[in-house]
Amino acid sequence: MDFIFPRSKSTVLRAFYNGMEKETVPFSENIHMVHYDEQHPKEGRCQKYRLTLLDAKTQTTIADDLFDDKSSETIKEFLRKNLDASEPVFIVTDFDKRCPDILKEIFGDKLVHQYCLMHLNKLIV
């Protein structure tokens, strides 16, 4: 495959991280900023799915639970249980195709959704 601008992986990562260090994210008192993540079981280990919510401002865990599946209904239940759907929320997620619809259903117009830049970077390089 030919790239428009051929660069090594380390060059792309260095440019990405240098750019990110210069960015400032203004924290608003009026919006709850959280990271949502899933971990999948490894072969031979506990066959549970770990769903996690982290507070972006305090960098503390909001919720961290194990589930038998990670269906859309399970994710909705987890989010409803741990976040106030009546308050504005900024959520960072991986590239799961279900996330935009799930989040929009729960939070409606009070939602700002962004995909995780680390996951984007993994898809690029």
Short mmCIF file of C-alpha atoms in Angstrom, two decimals:
data_model
loop_
_atom_site.label_atom_id
_atom_site.label_comp_id
_atom_site.label_asym_id
_atom_site.label_seq_id
_atom_site.Cartn_x
_atom_site.Cartn_y
_atom_site.Cartn_z
CA MET A 1 0.00 0.00 0.00
CA ASP A 2 1.31 3.46 -0.88
CA PHE A 3 0.80 6.35 1.50
CA ILE A 4 0.34 9.95 0.40
CA PHE A 5 3.13 10.98 2.74
CA PRO A 6 5.23 7.91 3.59
CA ARG A 7 6.21 8.05 7.27
CA SER A 8 7.29 5.49 9.82
CA LYS A 9 4.98 4.57 12.68
CA SER A 10 7.24 6.31 15.20
CA THR A 11 7.21 9.53 13.15
CA VAL A 12 3.41 9.52 12.99
CA LEU A 13 3.11 8.82 16.72
CA ARG A 14 5.63 11.54 17.62
CA ALA A 15 3.76 14.11 15.49
CA PHE A 16 0.43 13.02 16.98
CA TYR A 17 1.63 13.26 20.59
CA ASN A 18 3.38 16.59 19.99
CA GLY A 19 0.17 18.00 18.56
CA MET A 20 -1.92 16.65 21.43
CA GLU A 21 0.40 18.15 24.07
CA LYS A 22 -0.26 21.60 22.63
CA GLU A 23 -4.04 21.21 22.79
CA THR A 24 -5.93 22.53 25.77
CA VAL A 25 -9.32 21.15 26.64
CA PRO A 26 -11.42 23.68 28.51
CA PHE A 27 -13.23 22.03 31.38
CA SER A 28 -16.72 23.29 31.90
CA GLU A 29 -18.40 23.20 35.26
CA ASN A 30 -21.69 22.48 33.51
CA ILE A 31 -20.81 19.25 31.74
CA HIS A 32 -19.74 15.88 33.10
CA MET A 33 -16.75 14.56 31.12
CA VAL A 34 -16.32 10.78 31.19
CA HIS A 35 -14.47 7.99 29.42
CA TYR A 36 -16.31 4.75 28.68
CA ASP A 37 -14.29 1.59 28.06
CA GLU A 38 -14.83 -2.14 27.68
CA GLN A 39 -12.43 -4.98 28.29
CA HIS A 40 -12.92 -8.35 26.69
CA PRO A 41 -12.09 -11.69 28.27
CA LYS A 42 -8.92 -13.46 27.21
CA GLU A 43 -9.07 -17.11 26.21
CA GLY A 44 -8.95 -19.37 29.25
CA ARG A 45 -9.85 -16.61 31.70
CA CYS A 46 -13.09 -15.41 33.24
CA GLN A 47 -15.66 -15.10 30.47
CA LYS A 48 -17.09 -11.80 31.71
CA TYR A 49 -17.08 -8.35 30.14
CA ARG A 50 -15.73 -5.41 32.11
CA LEU A 51 -17.46 -2.06 31.57
CA THR A 52 -15.80 1.02 33.04
CA LEU A 53 -16.59 4.72 33.40
CA LEU A 54 -13.83 7.18 34.36
CA ASP A 55 -14.25 10.82 35.34
CA ALA A 56 -12.09 12.90 32.96
CA LYS A 57 -11.66 15.79 35.39
CA THR A 58 -10.70 13.90 38.54
CA GLN A 59 -9.33 10.80 36.76
CA THR A 60 -11.20 8.58 39.20
CA THR A 61 -13.34 5.53 38.54
CA ILE A 62 -17.08 6.20 38.46
CA ALA A 63 -18.09 2.59 37.85
CA ASP A 64 -16.33 -0.67 37.05
CA ASP A 65 -18.51 -3.78 36.75
CA LEU A 66 -18.43 -7.28 35.25
CA PHE A 67 -21.24 -8.54 33.00
CA ASP A 68 -22.07 -11.80 31.24
CA ASP A 69 -22.46 -9.98 27.92
CA LYS A 70 -21.94 -6.56 26.40
CA SER A 71 -25.19 -6.28 24.51
CA SER A 72 -26.66 -2.87 23.77
CA GLU A 73 -29.18 -3.40 26.58
CA THR A 74 -26.40 -4.21 29.08
CA ILE A 75 -24.49 -1.08 28.09
CA LYS A 76 -27.64 1.08 28.37
CA GLU A 77 -28.42 -0.32 31.82
CA PHE A 78 -24.82 0.30 32.96
CA LEU A 79 -24.84 3.91 31.73
CA ARG A 80 -28.30 4.70 33.16
CA LYS A 81 -27.30 3.26 36.53
CA ASN A 82 -24.09 5.29 36.79
CA LEU A 83 -24.73 8.58 34.96
CA ASP A 84 -27.49 11.18 35.31
CA ALA A 85 -29.22 11.29 31.92
CA SER A 86 -30.82 14.65 32.74
CA GLU A 87 -27.42 16.40 32.96
CA PRO A 88 -25.15 17.34 30.01
CA VAL A 89 -22.40 14.80 29.42
CA PHE A 90 -19.27 14.59 27.26
CA ILE A 91 -18.38 10.93 26.63
CA VAL A 92 -15.26 9.53 25.00
CA THR A 93 -15.64 5.99 23.61
CA ASP A 94 -13.83 3.52 21.39
CA PHE A 95 -15.03 2.92 17.83
CA ASP A 96 -17.87 0.53 18.66
CA LYS A 97 -20.47 1.22 15.97
CA ARG A 98 -23.30 0.89 18.49
CA CYS A 99 -22.13 3.71 20.76
CA PRO A 100 -23.61 6.74 18.95
CA ASP A 101 -27.11 5.24 18.89
CA ILE A 102 -26.92 3.97 22.47
CA LEU A 103 -25.67 7.30 23.81
CA LYS A 104 -28.17 9.36 21.80
CA GLU A 105 -31.03 7.22 23.10
CA ILE A 106 -29.99 7.77 26.72
CA PHE A 107 -28.76 11.38 26.71
CA GLY A 108 -30.48 12.92 23.68
CA ASP A 109 -29.49 16.54 23.07
CA LYS A 110 -27.47 16.70 26.29
CA LEU A 111 -24.73 14.55 24.72
CA VAL A 112 -21.34 15.40 23.27
CA HIS A 113 -19.69 12.23 21.95
CA GLN A 114 -16.08 11.89 20.85
CA TYR A 115 -14.17 8.84 19.72
CA CYS A 116 -10.98 8.00 21.58
CA LEU A 117 -7.90 9.38 19.83
CA MET A 118 -5.77 6.44 20.98
CA HIS A 119 -8.15 4.02 19.26
CA LEU A 120 -8.15 6.23 16.17
CA ASN A 121 -4.36 6.18 16.17
CA LYS A 122 -4.36 2.38 16.33
CA LEU A 123 -6.60 2.28 13.27
CA ILE A 124 -4.30 4.64 11.35
CA VAL A 125 -0.95 2.94 11.99
#
